[in-house]
Amino acid sequence: MSEPRTQRSLRLSSVLPVWLLAVVGAVLVTVLADQSPFAWLLLVFVACVLVSFALQLATQTKDGLVERISVASSGAFVVVLVTTVVLLVVR
């Protein structure tokens, strides 16, 4: 059972920007945050979740909504988790 082409493109267009935001935010926190980078990483993750909800609602498609939100948020979580581990090892 394959997924329709529109669902796949919808997932890519609404999930990848969240992951990109997570990567850019994590890099900025790593480079710029001298004090309390973990608090800033939490804010990056919260921003990613909020952007994820906004992008999914903007698509106005209910089919696969929960899956797309889960994939976007999980990807952002992995990016923040890896950044946190790197910061713990380096500092």
XYZ file of N, CA and C in Angstrom:
273
model
N 0.849 -1.165 0.000
C 0.000 0.000 0.000
C 0.897 1.232 0.000
N 0.912 1.910 -1.096
C 1.781 3.078 -1.171
C 0.994 4.351 -0.907
N 1.727 5.313 -0.468
C 1.147 6.601 -0.096
C 0.946 7.445 -1.354
N -0.167 8.164 -1.466
C -0.352 9.034 -2.634
C 0.748 10.093 -2.718
N 1.037 10.490 -3.940
C 2.107 11.453 -4.181
C 1.847 12.777 -3.460
N 0.607 13.212 -3.397
C 0.313 14.486 -2.739
C 0.578 14.407 -1.241
N 0.313 13.264 -0.621
C 0.591 13.114 0.819
C 2.086 13.161 1.092
N 2.873 12.531 0.223
C 4.324 12.549 0.404
C 4.884 13.950 0.234
N 4.426 14.660 -0.795
C 4.928 16.018 -1.002
C 4.440 16.948 0.088
N 3.232 16.708 0.600
C 2.711 17.508 1.703
C 3.541 17.277 2.953
N 3.914 16.024 3.186
C 4.740 15.724 4.356
C 6.107 16.396 4.229
N 6.716 16.311 3.060
C 8.030 16.930 2.880
C 7.962 18.444 3.027
N 6.953 19.050 2.452
C 6.878 20.512 2.486
C 6.475 21.055 3.849
N 5.897 20.222 4.704
C 5.491 20.723 6.018
C 6.364 20.193 7.157
N 7.205 19.233 6.894
C 8.072 18.668 7.933
C 9.501 19.184 7.803
N 10.005 19.262 6.607
C 11.398 19.687 6.417
C 11.687 21.096 6.945
N 10.780 22.063 6.789
C 11.077 23.382 7.381
C 11.242 23.343 8.902
N 10.515 22.468 9.572
C 10.643 22.343 11.025
C 12.008 21.772 11.373
N 12.435 20.769 10.640
C 13.751 20.194 10.884
C 14.851 21.214 10.594
N 14.678 21.978 9.533
C 15.659 23.008 9.192
C 15.717 24.073 10.286
N 14.561 24.461 10.810
C 14.521 25.413 11.919
C 15.254 24.862 13.137
N 15.080 23.579 13.414
C 15.753 22.951 14.550
C 17.269 22.959 14.361
N 17.718 22.654 13.175
C 19.165 22.627 12.912
C 19.755 24.032 13.013
N 19.091 25.004 12.402
C 19.587 26.386 12.451
C 19.579 26.892 13.889
N 18.504 26.625 14.620
C 18.437 27.043 16.014
C 19.507 26.396 16.871
N 19.740 25.113 16.658
C 20.761 24.404 17.438
C 22.150 24.940 17.142
N 22.429 25.224 15.891
C 23.740 25.776 15.534
C 23.908 27.165 16.151
N 22.872 27.980 16.074
C 22.957 29.321 16.661
C 23.163 29.256 18.173
N 22.467 28.352 18.830
C 22.641 28.208 20.278
C 24.057 27.742 20.591
N 24.548 26.793 19.835
C 25.891 26.271 20.075
C 26.945 27.354 19.895
N 26.766 28.203 18.907
C 27.760 29.227 18.606
C 27.611 30.457 19.493
N 26.384 30.884 19.747
C 26.169 32.184 20.384
C 25.882 32.153 21.880
N 25.334 31.075 22.397
C 24.900 31.068 23.799
C 26.062 30.738 24.732
N 26.500 31.753 25.461
C 27.574 31.530 26.439
C 27.008 30.996 27.748
N 25.885 31.553 28.170
C 25.269 31.137 29.424
C 23.949 30.434 29.137
N 23.696 29.397 29.868
C 22.473 28.586 29.812
C 22.045 28.194 28.395
N 22.910 27.476 27.676
C 22.524 27.053 26.331
C 21.385 26.039 26.344
N 21.237 25.317 27.452
C 20.182 24.301 27.508
C 18.802 24.943 27.575
N 18.706 26.081 28.223
C 17.444 26.821 28.240
C 17.112 27.317 26.828
N 18.111 27.768 26.109
C 17.889 28.214 24.744
C 17.500 27.050 23.840
N 18.094 25.887 24.072
C 17.715 24.716 23.279
C 16.264 24.321 23.532
N 15.829 24.472 24.772
C 14.425 24.206 25.076
C 13.523 25.161 24.305
N 13.917 26.421 24.233
C 13.130 27.387 23.465
C 13.128 27.061 21.971
N 14.239 26.569 21.473
C 14.300 26.151 20.067
C 13.317 25.012 19.824
N 13.291 24.045 20.739
C 12.379 22.922 20.568
C 10.918 23.361 20.634
N 10.591 24.226 21.580
C 9.222 24.729 21.701
C 8.826 25.495 20.445
N 9.734 26.297 19.927
C 9.450 27.027 18.690
C 9.203 26.068 17.533
N 9.977 24.992 17.478
C 9.794 23.999 16.415
C 8.424 23.325 16.511
N 8.005 22.997 17.716
C 6.690 22.362 17.891
C 5.583 23.329 17.485
N 5.702 24.587 17.871
C 4.682 25.568 17.502
C 4.647 25.796 15.985
N 5.807 25.883 15.370
C 5.864 26.036 13.910
C 5.294 24.799 13.239
N 5.550 23.640 13.812
C 5.001 22.400 13.270
C 3.472 22.432 13.262
N 2.883 22.827 14.379
C 1.426 22.935 14.429
C 0.921 23.950 13.412
N 1.580 25.084 13.325
C 1.139 26.131 12.403
C 1.215 25.668 10.954
N 2.304 24.995 10.599
C 2.442 24.512 9.222
C 1.400 23.441 8.895
N 1.137 22.564 9.855
C 0.157 21.502 9.603
C -1.241 22.083 9.473
N -1.562 23.064 10.278
C -2.875 23.696 10.165
C -2.988 24.518 8.891
N -1.878 25.073 8.434
C -1.890 25.859 7.202
C -2.138 24.992 5.968
N -1.797 23.710 6.044
C -2.033 22.833 4.892
C -3.510 22.555 4.680
N -4.311 22.729 5.716
C -5.756 22.503 5.673
C -6.112 21.098 5.169
N -5.285 20.132 5.564
C -5.524 18.736 5.211
C -5.516 17.918 6.491
N -6.633 17.269 6.766
C -6.708 16.514 8.013
C -6.117 15.118 7.885
N -6.034 14.590 6.692
C -5.465 13.254 6.502
C -3.976 13.273 6.810
N -3.568 12.505 7.802
C -2.164 12.401 8.175
C -1.672 13.520 9.059
N -2.582 14.309 9.619
C -2.185 15.452 10.442
C -1.342 15.028 11.639
N -1.803 14.041 12.372
C -1.084 13.599 13.573
C 0.270 13.007 13.199
N 0.307 12.267 12.119
C 1.572 11.674 11.686
C 2.578 12.752 11.302
N 2.138 13.768 10.569
C 3.049 14.834 10.160
C 3.543 15.633 11.358
N 2.664 15.922 12.306
C 3.089 16.638 13.511
C 4.080 15.793 14.306
N 3.812 14.502 14.401
C 4.712 13.605 15.139
C 6.087 13.522 14.491
N 6.106 13.397 13.173
C 7.384 13.287 12.469
C 8.173 14.586 12.593
N 7.500 15.708 12.429
C 8.191 17.002 12.522
C 8.738 17.232 13.932
N 7.922 16.970 14.937
C 8.352 17.188 16.322
C 9.434 16.200 16.736
N 9.319 14.965 16.293
C 10.341 13.964 16.628
C 11.685 14.309 16.005
N 11.665 14.768 14.775
C 12.915 15.180 14.134
C 13.566 16.348 14.851
N 12.746 17.317 15.247
C 13.277 18.462 15.997
C 13.833 18.004 17.339
N 13.154 17.061 17.973
C 13.631 16.533 19.257
C 14.983 15.852 19.094
N 15.157 15.086 18.041
C 16.431 14.397 17.812
C 17.546 15.413 17.599
N 17.273 16.468 16.844
C 18.288 17.502 16.614
C 18.681 18.159 17.934
N 17.700 18.505 18.754
C 17.986 19.143 20.044
C 18.696 18.163 20.979
N 18.318 16.908 20.945
C 18.964 15.902 21.786
C 20.433 15.729 21.418
N 20.716 15.632 20.148
C 22.115 15.480 19.706
C 22.919 16.716 20.086
N 22.339 17.887 19.923
C 23.028 19.125 20.287
C 23.296 19.166 21.794
N 22.333 18.717 22.586
C 22.512 18.676 24.031
C 23.645 17.742 24.425
N 23.706 16.574 23.831
C 24.787 15.628 24.121
C 26.131 16.218 23.730
N 26.184 16.866 22.585
C 27.437 17.493 22.149
C 27.867 18.571 23.125
N 26.918 19.398 23.572
C 27.250 20.456 24.528
C 27.699 19.879 25.864
N 27.086 18.791 26.298
C 27.487 18.167 27.567
C 28.903 17.592 27.475
N 29.243 17.045 26.352
C 30.573 16.454 26.186
C 31.637 17.549 26.071
N 31.320 18.612 25.343
C 32.301 19.667 25.095
C 32.522 20.525 26.330
N 31.467 20.822 27.060
C 31.617 21.740 28.211
C 32.076 21.000 29.393
